[in-house]
Short mmCIF file of C-alpha atoms in Angstrom, two decimals:
data_model
loop_
_atom_site.label_atom_id
_atom_site.label_comp_id
_atom_site.label_asym_id
_atom_site.label_seq_id
_atom_site.Cartn_x
_atom_site.Cartn_y
_atom_site.Cartn_z
CA MET P 1 24.40 -14.58 74.30
CA ARG P 2 27.94 -13.92 73.09
CA VAL P 3 28.91 -10.25 72.92
CA LEU P 4 30.77 -9.28 69.75
CA PRO P 5 33.93 -7.23 70.15
CA ALA P 6 33.68 -3.55 69.37
CA ARG P 7 36.20 -3.88 66.50
CA ARG P 8 34.08 -6.56 64.79
CA ILE P 9 30.94 -4.44 65.18
CA ALA P 10 32.70 -1.43 63.74
CA SER P 11 34.06 -3.47 60.83
CA SER P 12 30.61 -4.82 60.06
CA ALA P 13 29.12 -1.34 60.14
CA LEU P 14 31.85 -0.03 57.84
CA CYS P 15 31.27 -2.82 55.31
CA ALA P 16 27.53 -2.15 55.34
CA ALA P 17 28.13 1.55 54.78
CA LEU P 18 30.45 0.83 51.86
CA LEU P 19 27.92 -1.53 50.27
CA LEU P 20 25.15 1.01 50.61
CA GLY P 21 27.38 3.71 49.18
CA ILE P 22 28.12 1.61 46.11
CA SER P 23 24.72 0.09 45.48
CA GLY P 24 22.78 3.29 46.12
CA PRO P 25 24.15 5.29 43.16
CA ALA P 26 24.05 2.18 40.98
CA ALA P 27 20.39 1.62 41.75
CA THR P 28 19.69 5.28 41.14
CA ALA P 29 21.55 5.14 37.80
CA ALA P 30 19.68 1.99 36.80
CA GLY P 31 16.39 3.64 37.61
CA SER P 32 17.43 6.70 35.65
CA ASP P 33 18.45 4.54 32.69
CA SER P 34 15.15 2.72 32.85
CA THR P 35 13.31 6.03 32.85
CA ARG P 36 15.35 7.29 29.94
CA GLY P 37 14.61 4.08 28.08
CA ARG P 38 10.91 4.47 28.57
CA THR P 39 11.05 8.09 27.47
CA TYR P 40 13.03 7.19 24.36
CA ALA P 41 10.60 4.41 23.44
CA ALA P 42 7.66 6.79 23.71
CA ALA P 43 9.25 9.43 21.50
CA PRO P 44 8.28 9.27 17.80
CA VAL P 45 10.95 8.34 15.30
CA PRO P 46 11.51 11.13 12.74
CA GLY P 47 10.19 10.13 9.35
CA ALA P 48 8.48 7.00 10.68
CA ASP P 49 5.05 7.83 9.27
CA ALA P 50 6.12 7.61 5.64
CA LEU P 51 8.04 4.40 6.26
CA LEU P 52 5.11 2.85 8.12
CA ALA P 53 2.90 3.54 5.11
CA GLN P 54 5.37 1.62 2.93
CA VAL P 55 5.44 -1.26 5.42
CA GLN P 56 1.65 -1.35 5.37
CA SER P 57 1.72 -1.59 1.58
CA LEU P 58 3.98 -4.63 1.79
CA ALA P 59 1.76 -6.14 4.49
CA ASN P 60 -1.23 -5.69 2.18
CA ILE P 61 0.56 -7.67 -0.53
CA SER P 62 1.51 -10.56 1.74
CA GLY P 63 -1.89 -10.59 3.43
CA VAL P 64 -3.67 -11.04 0.08
CA ILE P 65 -1.19 -13.40 -1.60
CA ALA P 66 -1.39 -16.13 1.06
CA PRO P 67 -5.16 -16.84 0.96
CA VAL P 68 -5.27 -16.48 -2.82
CA ALA P 69 -2.44 -19.00 -3.14
CA ASP P 70 -4.31 -21.39 -0.83
CA LEU P 71 -7.40 -21.18 -3.03
CA LEU P 72 -5.42 -21.69 -6.23
CA ASN P 73 -3.47 -24.64 -4.83
CA ALA P 74 -6.63 -26.33 -3.64
CA ALA P 75 -8.43 -25.76 -6.94
CA LEU P 76 -5.60 -26.88 -9.22
CA LYS P 77 -4.68 -29.94 -7.15
CA ALA P 78 -8.25 -31.16 -6.63
CA GLU P 79 -9.53 -34.10 -8.63
CA ASN P 80 -11.09 -32.74 -11.82
CA GLY P 81 -10.64 -29.29 -10.33
CA GLN P 82 -13.69 -29.70 -8.13
CA LEU P 83 -13.92 -28.93 -4.41
CA PRO P 84 -16.66 -29.55 -1.87
CA ALA P 85 -18.88 -26.52 -1.60
CA ALA P 86 -17.97 -26.00 2.06
CA ASP P 87 -14.23 -26.02 1.32
CA ALA P 88 -14.58 -23.68 -1.65
CA THR P 89 -16.70 -21.28 0.38
CA LYS P 90 -14.21 -21.29 3.25
CA LEU P 91 -11.25 -20.60 0.97
CA GLY P 92 -13.13 -17.90 -0.92
CA GLN P 93 -14.20 -16.20 2.32
CA ALA P 94 -10.58 -16.08 3.52
CA VAL P 95 -9.64 -14.24 0.33
CA LYS P 96 -12.62 -11.91 0.69
CA ASP P 97 -11.64 -11.01 4.26
CA ALA P 98 -8.03 -10.36 3.21
CA ILE P 99 -9.13 -8.13 0.32
CA ALA P 100 -11.48 -6.18 2.59
CA LYS P 101 -8.68 -5.65 5.11
CA ALA P 102 -6.24 -4.51 2.44
CA THR P 103 -8.83 -2.17 0.92
CA ALA P 104 -9.50 -0.56 4.30
CA THR P 105 -5.83 0.32 4.75
CA LEU P 106 -5.33 1.88 1.32
CA PRO P 107 -4.74 5.65 1.30
CA ALA P 108 -7.75 7.77 0.50
CA VAL P 109 -8.15 8.80 -3.11
CA PRO P 110 -7.66 12.56 -3.47
CA ALA P 111 -10.61 14.53 -4.67
CA ALA P 112 -10.58 15.75 -8.24
CA PRO P 113 -9.07 19.24 -8.29
CA SER P 114 -11.14 21.98 -9.77
CA VAL P 115 -9.79 23.40 -13.00
CA PRO P 116 -9.73 27.21 -12.92
CA VAL P 117 -11.50 28.97 -15.74
CA LEU P 118 -9.03 30.92 -17.80
CA PRO P 119 -9.99 34.42 -18.88
CA SER P 120 -10.94 34.78 -22.48
CA THR P 121 -8.36 36.25 -24.80
CA PRO P 122 -9.34 39.68 -26.10
CA ALA P 123 -9.82 39.99 -29.83
CA LEU P 124 -6.80 41.20 -31.76
CA PRO P 125 -6.84 43.48 -34.77
CA ALA P 126 -7.27 41.72 -38.07
CA VAL P 127 -3.99 40.66 -39.64
CA PRO P 128 -4.56 38.94 -42.99
CA SER P 129 -1.18 37.22 -43.09
CA LEU P 130 -1.66 35.34 -39.81
CA LYS P 131 -2.89 31.74 -40.05
CA ASN P 132 -4.62 31.79 -36.67
CA THR P 133 -7.11 34.49 -37.63
CA ASP P 134 -10.68 33.64 -38.51
CA GLU P 135 -12.84 35.07 -41.25
CA ARG P 136 -14.01 37.90 -39.05
CA GLY P 137 -10.50 39.07 -38.37
CA GLY P 138 -10.48 38.08 -34.71
CA ALA P 139 -7.67 36.05 -33.22
CA ASP P 140 -8.13 32.34 -32.71
CA VAL P 141 -8.77 31.79 -29.00
CA ARG P 142 -8.77 28.03 -29.13
CA GLY P 143 -5.43 27.98 -27.33
CA SER P 144 -6.99 28.92 -23.99
CA ALA P 145 -9.67 26.27 -24.37
CA GLU P 146 -7.06 23.67 -25.22
CA GLN P 147 -5.12 24.63 -22.11
CA GLN P 148 -8.24 24.10 -20.01
CA ASP P 149 -8.93 20.75 -21.65
CA ASP P 150 -5.32 19.65 -21.05
CA LYS P 151 -5.61 20.04 -17.27
CA ALA P 152 -8.61 17.77 -16.95
CA PRO P 153 -6.86 14.59 -18.21
CA ARG P 154 -3.92 15.23 -15.88
CA ALA P 155 -6.25 15.55 -12.89
CA ARG P 156 -8.12 12.39 -13.86
CA GLY P 157 -4.82 10.58 -14.41
CA SER P 158 -3.49 11.36 -10.92
CA ARG P 159 -6.71 10.16 -9.31
CA ALA P 160 -6.70 6.99 -11.43
CA ALA P 161 -3.12 6.23 -10.37
CA ALA P 162 -3.98 6.73 -6.71
CA ASN P 163 -7.02 4.46 -7.01
CA LEU P 164 -5.32 1.75 -9.06
CA ALA P 165 -4.67 -0.59 -6.12
CA ALA P 166 -8.32 -0.41 -5.07
CA ASP P 167 -9.40 -1.16 -8.63
CA ALA P 168 -7.03 -4.14 -8.71
CA LEU P 169 -8.47 -5.52 -5.48
CA ALA P 170 -12.02 -5.16 -6.77
CA ALA P 171 -11.11 -6.97 -9.99
CA LEU P 172 -9.32 -9.68 -8.01
CA GLN P 173 -12.40 -10.25 -5.89
CA LYS P 174 -14.53 -10.77 -9.00
CA ALA P 175 -12.00 -13.26 -10.36
CA VAL P 176 -11.97 -15.14 -7.04
CA ASP P 177 -15.77 -15.34 -7.04
CA ALA P 178 -15.64 -16.79 -10.55
CA LEU P 179 -13.06 -19.37 -9.47
CA VAL P 180 -15.12 -20.45 -6.46
CA LYS P 181 -18.06 -20.90 -8.79
CA ALA P 182 -15.93 -22.87 -11.27
CA VAL P 183 -14.59 -25.34 -8.68
CA THR P 184 -18.12 -26.20 -7.60
CA SER P 185 -19.75 -26.22 -11.04
CA GLY P 186 -18.91 -29.81 -11.94
CA ASP P 187 -17.26 -28.62 -15.17
CA ALA P 188 -13.48 -29.06 -15.04
CA THR P 189 -12.96 -26.97 -18.17
CA GLN P 190 -13.91 -23.80 -16.29
CA VAL P 191 -11.21 -24.12 -13.65
CA VAL P 192 -8.05 -23.23 -15.60
CA PRO P 193 -9.46 -20.06 -17.24
CA ALA P 194 -10.86 -18.92 -13.88
CA ALA P 195 -7.58 -19.66 -12.09
CA THR P 196 -5.66 -17.79 -14.79
CA ALA P 197 -7.88 -14.76 -14.23
CA VAL P 198 -7.16 -14.94 -10.49
CA VAL P 199 -3.40 -15.08 -11.07
CA THR P 200 -3.65 -12.13 -13.46
CA GLY P 201 -5.69 -10.17 -10.94
CA LEU P 202 -3.17 -10.91 -8.20
CA VAL P 203 -0.29 -9.74 -10.40
CA ASN P 204 -2.23 -6.55 -11.20
CA PHE P 205 -2.61 -5.85 -7.48
CA VAL P 206 1.05 -6.50 -6.68
CA VAL P 207 2.28 -4.29 -9.53
CA ALA P 208 -0.18 -1.53 -8.62
CA VAL P 209 1.15 -1.49 -5.04
CA VAL P 210 4.81 -1.72 -6.04
CA LEU P 211 4.60 1.08 -8.61
CA GLY P 212 1.99 3.27 -6.97
CA GLY P 213 2.40 2.61 -3.24
CA GLY P 214 5.26 5.04 -2.64
CA LEU P 215 7.78 2.25 -2.06
CA PRO P 216 11.50 3.02 -2.45
CA ALA P 217 13.03 2.33 -5.83
CA PRO P 218 14.84 -1.03 -6.04
CA ASN P 219 18.64 -0.80 -6.05
CA LEU P 220 19.69 -4.41 -6.66
CA PRO P 221 22.36 -4.46 -9.40
CA GLY P 222 21.10 -6.02 -12.60
CA LEU P 223 17.43 -5.18 -12.11
CA PRO P 224 15.82 -3.36 -15.04
CA THR P 225 14.31 0.05 -14.52
CA LEU P 226 10.70 -0.19 -13.44
CA PRO P 227 8.18 1.35 -15.84
CA SER P 228 6.07 4.28 -14.77
CA LEU P 229 2.59 3.65 -13.45
CA PRO P 230 -0.12 3.96 -16.10
CA THR P 231 -2.78 6.53 -15.40
CA GLY P 232 -5.64 4.64 -17.04
CA SER P 233 -7.94 2.07 -15.50
CA LEU P 234 -7.12 -1.61 -15.39
CA PRO P 235 -8.13 -3.70 -18.39
CA SER P 236 -10.99 -6.07 -17.86
CA LEU P 237 -10.07 -9.63 -16.97
CA PRO P 238 -10.78 -12.35 -19.52
CA ALA P 239 -14.20 -13.92 -19.25
CA THR P 240 -14.25 -17.39 -17.78
#
């Protein structure tokens, strides 16, 4: 076996020491960076909850539109608007599953707030010249009752606005059921009215989510100002 000179051994040892000295801190830094990366990924993003709710609203729209569009395309392109029962059932079930999933992710409807009972207004001395006095000379206390009655519509209106998307999904499901029945009825004249009701129900759902889902206001130049969300219930869809 050949014996290496002492200088070559020393040079080899020095190179190894230098490599260890360089790679050691680098490996430690890489491990530290990896740890910091994992810690950063696990930390919550400030304000993410509200934004995630908006993203879920958009996901609900896309998740419902796709199966409804599949059903409409199949119904309107079929010969005489008629589909085999198995195909119609399959398409209708896909819509039903999507609506159920979207309904499950909607925010809970707030409970109706209780309206506090206002104290009655004490009777005032009779003043003949006042128009609000009654025949007995007491003051008209209808103002307090009107104030109580005014709070009830506002409470009902806020709950109706919060529940509007759920109402739209329920109405859409009824319209889809009617369309599935129409495309298997053998009567082509029923298809277009039923499909129109489905399109209307889908538009109702999209508008209810856009206006009532807490989404940010659009800022594209040229877009008109969006109207405020109505507080009443959705109108009934036209009968097929």
